[in-house]
């Protein structure tokens, strides 16, 4: 699973990186809902990875929200089928 990506030495010294969806995040903006805010998100690729720490990745807060909404919609569809 990808961590945040270093783009350049200049951006790195200013605290900027890109998340796995290529949205800019800033180190000092952890847990803030603003242009460069980000959160930690668990992104397992399989059920067997649910407890592994390496599946925790930094994501722009809007990206994390979109993932959560997608998972909720998927869960609702599964509940309707069963």
mmCIF file of C-alpha atoms in Angstrom:
data_model
loop_
_atom_site.group_PDB
_atom_site.id
_atom_site.type_symbol
_atom_site.label_atom_id
_atom_site.label_comp_id
_atom_site.label_asym_id
_atom_site.label_seq_id
_atom_site.Cartn_x
_atom_site.Cartn_y
_atom_site.Cartn_z
ATOM 1 C CA UNK A 1 0.000 0.000 0.000
ATOM 2 C CA UNK A 2 1.367 3.388 -0.948
ATOM 3 C CA UNK A 3 2.303 5.964 1.642
ATOM 4 C CA UNK A 4 2.418 9.676 0.870
ATOM 5 C CA UNK A 5 4.717 10.509 -2.002
ATOM 6 C CA UNK A 6 7.692 12.862 -1.798
ATOM 7 C CA UNK A 7 7.518 15.201 -4.804
ATOM 8 C CA UNK A 8 10.621 17.356 -4.394
ATOM 9 C CA UNK A 9 13.126 18.422 -1.756
ATOM 10 C CA UNK A 10 11.580 21.911 -1.738
ATOM 11 C CA UNK A 11 8.069 20.579 -1.111
ATOM 12 C CA UNK A 12 9.408 18.160 1.494
ATOM 13 C CA UNK A 13 11.032 20.985 3.521
ATOM 14 C CA UNK A 14 7.736 22.926 3.363
ATOM 15 C CA UNK A 15 5.831 19.859 4.605
ATOM 16 C CA UNK A 16 3.982 19.034 1.376
ATOM 17 C CA UNK A 17 3.455 15.575 -0.120
ATOM 18 C CA UNK A 18 0.820 13.902 -2.274
ATOM 19 C CA UNK A 19 -1.474 11.153 -1.048
ATOM 20 C CA UNK A 20 -2.133 7.971 -3.043
ATOM 21 C CA UNK A 21 -4.816 9.786 -5.064
ATOM 22 C CA UNK A 22 -2.296 12.593 -5.875
ATOM 23 C CA UNK A 23 -4.022 15.221 -3.715
ATOM 24 C CA UNK A 24 -1.682 17.618 -1.911
ATOM 25 C CA UNK A 25 -1.431 17.233 1.864
ATOM 26 C CA UNK A 26 0.619 19.247 4.351
ATOM 27 C CA UNK A 27 2.242 17.651 7.379
ATOM 28 C CA UNK A 28 1.029 20.367 9.788
ATOM 29 C CA UNK A 29 -2.606 20.024 8.624
ATOM 30 C CA UNK A 30 -3.258 16.609 10.217
ATOM 31 C CA UNK A 31 -6.928 16.026 11.055
ATOM 32 C CA UNK A 32 -8.018 19.377 9.596
ATOM 33 C CA UNK A 33 -10.687 19.944 6.959
ATOM 34 C CA UNK A 34 -9.002 22.494 4.737
ATOM 35 C CA UNK A 35 -7.263 22.601 1.358
ATOM 36 C CA UNK A 36 -4.263 20.503 2.483
ATOM 37 C CA UNK A 37 -5.813 18.694 5.458
ATOM 38 C CA UNK A 38 -5.385 14.961 5.880
ATOM 39 C CA UNK A 39 -6.305 12.009 8.058
ATOM 40 C CA UNK A 40 -5.017 8.487 8.605
ATOM 41 C CA UNK A 41 -7.090 5.882 6.820
ATOM 42 C CA UNK A 42 -6.999 2.100 6.914
ATOM 43 C CA UNK A 43 -6.822 0.845 3.314
ATOM 44 C CA UNK A 44 -6.551 -2.956 3.348
ATOM 45 C CA UNK A 45 -6.534 -4.724 -0.004
ATOM 46 C CA UNK A 46 -7.993 -7.888 1.534
ATOM 47 C CA UNK A 47 -9.821 -9.070 4.640
ATOM 48 C CA UNK A 48 -6.554 -10.618 5.860
ATOM 49 C CA UNK A 49 -4.923 -7.176 6.100
ATOM 50 C CA UNK A 50 -7.517 -5.589 8.397
ATOM 51 C CA UNK A 51 -5.235 -5.715 11.448
ATOM 52 C CA UNK A 52 -1.936 -4.819 9.777
ATOM 53 C CA UNK A 53 -0.528 -1.371 10.578
ATOM 54 C CA UNK A 54 1.035 -1.006 7.128
ATOM 55 C CA UNK A 55 -2.454 -0.604 5.658
ATOM 56 C CA UNK A 56 -2.806 2.730 7.468
ATOM 57 C CA UNK A 57 -2.059 5.503 4.990
ATOM 58 C CA UNK A 58 -2.277 9.310 4.969
ATOM 59 C CA UNK A 59 -5.151 10.559 2.792
ATOM 60 C CA UNK A 60 -6.523 13.997 2.004
ATOM 61 C CA UNK A 61 -9.623 14.332 4.184
ATOM 62 C CA UNK A 62 -11.934 14.602 1.137
ATOM 63 C CA UNK A 63 -10.467 11.404 -0.337
ATOM 64 C CA UNK A 64 -10.993 9.592 2.977
ATOM 65 C CA UNK A 65 -14.609 10.813 3.116
ATOM 66 C CA UNK A 66 -15.231 9.568 -0.441
ATOM 67 C CA UNK A 67 -13.815 6.129 0.472
ATOM 68 C CA UNK A 68 -16.050 5.975 3.562
ATOM 69 C CA UNK A 69 -19.157 6.897 1.556
ATOM 70 C CA UNK A 70 -18.311 4.280 -1.068
ATOM 71 C CA UNK A 71 -17.881 1.608 1.637
ATOM 72 C CA UNK A 72 -21.178 2.603 3.298
ATOM 73 C CA UNK A 73 -23.029 2.358 -0.020
ATOM 74 C CA UNK A 74 -21.465 -1.048 -0.664
ATOM 75 C CA UNK A 75 -22.476 -2.263 2.818
ATOM 76 C CA UNK A 76 -26.062 -1.092 2.284
ATOM 77 C CA UNK A 77 -26.238 -3.006 -1.015
ATOM 78 C CA UNK A 78 -24.951 -6.145 0.715
ATOM 79 C CA UNK A 79 -27.504 -5.762 3.513
ATOM 80 C CA UNK A 80 -30.318 -5.470 0.971
ATOM 81 C CA UNK A 81 -29.210 -8.689 -0.742
ATOM 82 C CA UNK A 82 -29.100 -10.755 2.445
#
